[in-house]
Amino acid sequence: KQEVTQIPAALSVPEGENLVLNCSFTDSAIYNLQWFRQDPGKGLTSLLLIQSSQREQTSGRLNASLDKSSGRSTLYIAASQPGDSATYLCAVRSNQAGTALIFGKGTTLSVSS
Amino acid sequence: NAGVTQTPKFQVLKTGQSMTLQCAQDMNHEYMSWYRQDPGMGLRLIHYSVGAGITDQGEVPNGYNVSRSTTEDFPLRLLSAAPSQTSVYFCASRWGTGRHYGYTFGSGTRLTVV
């Protein structure tokens, strides 16, 4: 059974720092991995989607990497800002028929000004 | 293009009551799904549908029913609400072709059962 783990569960940094959020998964047979952002009391916003054949994706100050063989992904946030404060969720889709997204429990990021 | 729309945003039910959470998407996505999000548990799949007329169970289906009569709509029914169903419910649709998929989520329904 696929399991997704995110470390750390919470992270506090001062504004301007570069930071890395980690995601690991137990079954490397995945179609893709998606990073989401969730603001308190809100829905999920898709940040980056990495297909299994890709190594990384970039969007603005965000860069996500994928090492499928080791079951790991990282989300790198450059020059963090208070507006980046949110919970970041990692989710994988296994390549077995009928499976859906499996989520980690998230990393709650707080960026102080 | 409104994306995935969920209604209501908030709901309070008494134990034993029934209700339907609505989910609609205007992107012509075949695949739709319902998740619940609980503190410390993350998001867990309740039911999903791969197209009109086709539904299947996810990880935590007990106490919920779904149907899919149209591509656009995928309602989630609580048959007899229980306090354990207090949660935030998210509807999602899946886009893409072949092996390249991504998911779009609605803004959620926060349900409290008292």
CSV table of C-alpha atoms in Angstrom, one decimal:
chain,number,residue,atom,x,y,z
A,1,LYS,CA,0.0,0.0,0.0
A,2,GLN,CA,1.3,3.4,-1.0
A,3,GLU,CA,2.2,5.7,1.9
A,4,VAL,CA,3.3,9.3,1.6
A,5,THR,CA,5.3,11.0,4.4
A,6,GLN,CA,6.1,14.7,4.6
A,7,ILE,CA,8.9,16.0,6.8
A,8,PRO,CA,8.9,18.3,8.7
A,9,ALA,CA,5.3,18.6,9.9
A,10,ALA,CA,5.9,22.3,10.6
A,11,LEU,CA,8.5,24.8,9.7
A,12,SER,CA,9.1,28.4,10.7
A,13,VAL,CA,11.5,30.6,8.9
A,14,PRO,CA,12.3,34.3,8.6
A,15,GLU,CA,11.4,36.1,5.4
A,16,GLY,CA,14.0,35.8,2.7
A,17,GLU,CA,15.2,32.3,3.5
A,18,ASN,CA,15.4,29.6,1.0
A,19,LEU,CA,13.8,26.4,2.2
A,20,VAL,CA,13.2,22.8,1.3
A,21,LEU,CA,10.1,20.7,2.0
A,22,ASN,CA,10.5,16.9,1.8
A,23,CYS,CA,8.1,14.2,0.6
A,24,SER,CA,8.8,10.5,0.5
A,25,PHE,CA,6.7,7.6,-0.8
A,26,THR,CA,7.0,3.9,-0.4
A,27,ASP,CA,6.0,2.6,-3.8
A,28,SER,CA,8.0,4.0,-6.7
A,29,ALA,CA,5.5,2.8,-9.3
A,30,ILE,CA,3.8,6.2,-9.8
A,31,TYR,CA,2.4,8.1,-12.7
A,32,ASN,CA,3.2,11.5,-11.2
A,33,LEU,CA,3.5,13.5,-8.1
A,34,GLN,CA,1.7,16.8,-7.4
A,35,TRP,CA,2.4,19.5,-4.9
A,36,PHE,CA,-0.5,21.5,-3.5
A,37,ARG,CA,-0.8,24.6,-1.3
A,38,GLN,CA,-3.6,24.9,1.2
A,39,ASP,CA,-4.4,28.1,3.0
A,40,PRO,CA,-6.2,27.9,6.4
A,41,GLY,CA,-9.9,27.1,5.8
A,42,LYS,CA,-9.4,27.0,2.1
A,43,GLY,CA,-9.2,24.5,-0.7
A,44,LEU,CA,-6.2,23.0,-2.4
A,45,THR,CA,-4.3,24.9,-5.1
A,46,SER,CA,-2.1,23.0,-7.4
A,47,LEU,CA,1.5,24.3,-7.5
A,48,LEU,CA,3.5,21.8,-9.5
A,49,LEU,CA,2.9,18.5,-11.2
A,50,ILE,CA,5.9,16.2,-12.0
A,51,GLN,CA,5.3,13.3,-14.3
A,52,SER,CA,7.2,10.0,-13.5
A,53,SER,CA,9.5,10.6,-16.5
A,54,GLN,CA,10.5,14.0,-15.3
A,55,ARG,CA,13.2,15.1,-12.8
A,56,GLU,CA,11.9,18.5,-11.9
A,57,GLN,CA,9.5,21.3,-12.5
A,58,THR,CA,9.7,25.0,-11.9
A,59,SER,CA,7.2,27.8,-11.4
A,60,GLY,CA,8.5,31.1,-10.3
A,61,ARG,CA,10.2,30.8,-7.0
A,62,LEU,CA,9.2,27.2,-6.7
A,63,ASN,CA,11.1,24.2,-7.9
A,64,ALA,CA,10.0,20.6,-7.3
A,65,SER,CA,12.3,17.6,-7.9
A,66,LEU,CA,11.5,13.9,-8.2
A,67,ASP,CA,13.7,10.9,-7.6
A,68,LYS,CA,11.3,8.1,-8.3
A,69,SER,CA,13.8,5.3,-7.7
A,70,SER,CA,14.5,6.5,-4.1
A,71,GLY,CA,10.8,7.5,-3.5
A,72,ARG,CA,11.6,11.1,-2.8
A,73,SER,CA,10.5,14.6,-3.9
A,74,THR,CA,11.5,18.0,-2.6
A,75,LEU,CA,9.8,21.4,-3.0
A,76,TYR,CA,12.3,24.2,-2.9
A,77,ILE,CA,11.0,27.7,-2.2
A,78,ALA,CA,13.4,30.5,-2.9
A,79,ALA,CA,13.5,33.8,-1.1
A,80,SER,CA,10.5,33.0,1.1
A,81,GLN,CA,7.8,35.6,1.8
A,82,PRO,CA,5.1,35.9,4.5
A,83,GLY,CA,2.6,35.2,1.7
A,84,ASP,CA,4.1,31.7,1.4
A,85,SER,CA,2.7,30.8,4.8
A,86,ALA,CA,0.4,27.9,4.2
A,87,THR,CA,0.3,24.1,4.4
A,88,TYR,CA,2.0,22.3,1.6
A,89,LEU,CA,0.7,18.9,0.5
A,90,CYS,CA,2.4,16.3,-1.5
A,91,ALA,CA,0.3,13.7,-3.4
A,92,VAL,CA,1.2,10.8,-5.6
A,93,ARG,CA,-0.8,8.8,-8.1
A,94,SER,CA,0.2,5.1,-8.3
A,95,ASN,CA,0.2,3.5,-11.7
A,96,GLN,CA,-2.2,0.8,-10.7
A,97,ALA,CA,-5.7,0.8,-12.2
A,98,GLY,CA,-8.3,2.3,-10.0
A,99,THR,CA,-6.0,4.1,-7.7
A,100,ALA,CA,-6.4,7.7,-6.8
A,101,LEU,CA,-4.2,10.4,-5.3
A,102,ILE,CA,-2.5,9.4,-2.0
A,103,PHE,CA,-1.7,12.4,0.1
A,104,GLY,CA,0.9,13.1,2.7
A,105,LYS,CA,-0.2,14.9,5.9
A,106,GLY,CA,1.5,18.1,4.9
A,107,THR,CA,4.1,20.6,6.1
A,108,THR,CA,2.8,23.8,7.7
A,109,LEU,CA,5.1,26.7,6.8
A,110,SER,CA,5.2,30.0,8.6
A,111,VAL,CA,7.3,32.8,7.2
A,112,SER,CA,7.8,35.7,9.5
A,113,SER,CA,8.5,39.3,8.4
B,1,ASN,CA,-14.7,28.3,-16.7
B,2,ALA,CA,-15.5,28.1,-13.0
B,3,GLY,CA,-13.5,24.9,-12.3
B,4,VAL,CA,-14.8,22.7,-9.5
B,5,THR,CA,-17.7,24.2,-7.5
B,6,GLN,CA,-18.8,22.9,-4.2
B,7,THR,CA,-21.9,23.8,-2.2
B,8,PRO,CA,-22.6,24.5,0.5
B,9,LYS,CA,-19.4,25.9,2.0
B,10,PHE,CA,-20.6,25.2,5.6
B,11,GLN,CA,-23.2,22.9,7.1
B,12,VAL,CA,-24.3,21.8,10.5
B,13,LEU,CA,-26.3,18.6,10.8
B,14,LYS,CA,-27.9,16.8,13.7
B,15,THR,CA,-27.1,13.2,14.1
B,16,GLY,CA,-29.3,11.0,11.9
B,17,GLN,CA,-30.1,13.7,9.4
B,18,SER,CA,-29.3,13.2,5.7
B,19,MET,CA,-27.9,15.7,3.2
B,20,THR,CA,-26.3,16.0,-0.1
B,21,LEU,CA,-23.0,17.8,-0.8
B,22,GLN,CA,-23.0,19.2,-4.3
B,23,CYS,CA,-20.0,19.1,-6.7
B,24,ALA,CA,-20.0,20.4,-10.2
B,25,GLN,CA,-17.3,21.0,-12.8
B,26,ASP,CA,-17.5,22.7,-16.2
B,27,MET,CA,-14.2,21.3,-17.6
B,28,ASN,CA,-15.7,18.1,-19.1
B,29,HIS,CA,-13.5,15.9,-16.9
B,30,GLU,CA,-14.5,12.3,-16.9
B,31,TYR,CA,-12.9,11.5,-13.5
B,32,MET,CA,-14.2,13.0,-10.3
B,33,SER,CA,-13.7,12.1,-6.7
B,34,TRP,CA,-14.6,13.0,-3.1
B,35,TYR,CA,-12.1,13.3,-0.3
B,36,ARG,CA,-12.4,14.1,3.4
B,37,GLN,CA,-9.8,15.9,5.4
B,38,ASP,CA,-9.4,15.3,9.1
B,39,PRO,CA,-6.7,16.7,11.4
B,40,GLY,CA,-3.8,14.3,11.7
B,41,MET,CA,-5.2,12.0,9.0
B,42,GLY,CA,-4.6,13.9,5.8
B,43,LEU,CA,-7.0,13.6,2.8
B,44,ARG,CA,-8.6,10.3,2.3
B,45,LEU,CA,-10.6,9.1,-0.7
B,46,ILE,CA,-14.3,8.4,-0.2
B,47,HIS,CA,-15.7,7.6,-3.6
B,48,TYR,CA,-14.7,8.3,-7.2
B,49,SER,CA,-16.2,8.1,-10.6
B,50,VAL,CA,-14.5,7.5,-14.0
B,51,GLY,CA,-17.5,8.7,-16.0
B,52,ALA,CA,-21.2,9.1,-16.1
B,53,GLY,CA,-22.9,6.0,-14.7
B,54,ILE,CA,-19.7,4.6,-13.2
B,55,THR,CA,-18.7,5.0,-9.5
B,56,ASP,CA,-16.5,3.1,-7.1
B,57,GLN,CA,-15.5,3.1,-3.5
B,58,GLY,CA,-12.3,4.6,-2.1
B,59,GLU,CA,-10.6,4.2,1.2
B,60,VAL,CA,-13.4,5.4,3.5
B,61,PRO,CA,-16.8,4.8,1.8
B,62,ASN,CA,-19.0,3.7,4.7
B,63,GLY,CA,-21.9,6.1,5.4
B,64,TYR,CA,-21.7,7.8,2.0
B,65,ASN,CA,-23.4,7.3,-1.3
B,66,VAL,CA,-22.6,8.7,-4.7
B,67,SER,CA,-24.1,8.7,-8.2
B,68,ARG,CA,-23.0,10.2,-11.5
B,69,SER,CA,-25.8,10.9,-13.9
B,70,THR,CA,-24.0,13.6,-15.8
B,71,THR,CA,-20.4,14.4,-16.6
B,72,GLU,CA,-20.7,17.7,-14.8
B,73,ASP,CA,-22.2,16.7,-11.4
B,74,PHE,CA,-21.0,14.3,-8.7
B,75,PRO,CA,-23.0,14.7,-5.5
B,76,LEU,CA,-22.1,13.0,-2.2
B,77,ARG,CA,-24.9,11.8,0.0
B,78,LEU,CA,-24.7,11.3,3.7
B,79,LEU,CA,-27.5,8.8,4.5
B,80,SER,CA,-27.6,9.2,8.3
B,81,ALA,CA,-25.1,11.7,9.6
B,82,ALA,CA,-22.9,10.7,12.5
B,83,PRO,CA,-20.5,12.9,14.6
B,84,SER,CA,-17.6,10.8,13.0
B,85,GLN,CA,-18.5,12.4,9.7
B,86,THR,CA,-17.6,15.9,11.0
B,87,SER,CA,-14.9,16.8,8.5
B,88,VAL,CA,-14.0,19.0,5.6
B,89,TYR,CA,-15.0,17.5,2.3
B,90,PHE,CA,-13.3,18.2,-1.0
B,91,CYS,CA,-14.4,17.3,-4.5
B,92,ALA,CA,-11.8,17.0,-7.2
B,93,SER,CA,-11.7,16.4,-10.9
B,94,ARG,CA,-8.9,15.0,-13.0
B,95,TRP,CA,-7.5,16.4,-16.2
B,96,GLY,CA,-5.1,15.0,-18.7
B,97,THR,CA,-4.8,12.2,-21.2
B,98,GLY,CA,-2.8,9.0,-21.4
B,99,ARG,CA,-0.5,8.8,-18.4
B,100,HIS,CA,-0.3,12.6,-17.8
B,101,TYR,CA,-2.9,13.5,-15.2
B,102,GLY,CA,-3.4,16.4,-12.8
B,103,TYR,CA,-6.1,17.2,-10.3
B,104,THR,CA,-8.2,20.3,-9.6
B,105,PHE,CA,-9.9,20.7,-6.3
B,106,GLY,CA,-13.0,22.6,-5.1
B,107,SER,CA,-12.9,24.9,-2.2
B,108,GLY,CA,-14.4,22.4,0.2
B,109,THR,CA,-17.5,21.9,2.4
B,110,ARG,CA,-17.0,22.2,6.2
B,111,LEU,CA,-19.5,19.8,7.8
B,112,THR,CA,-20.2,19.6,11.5
B,113,VAL,CA,-22.5,16.8,12.9
B,114,VAL,CA,-23.8,17.4,16.4
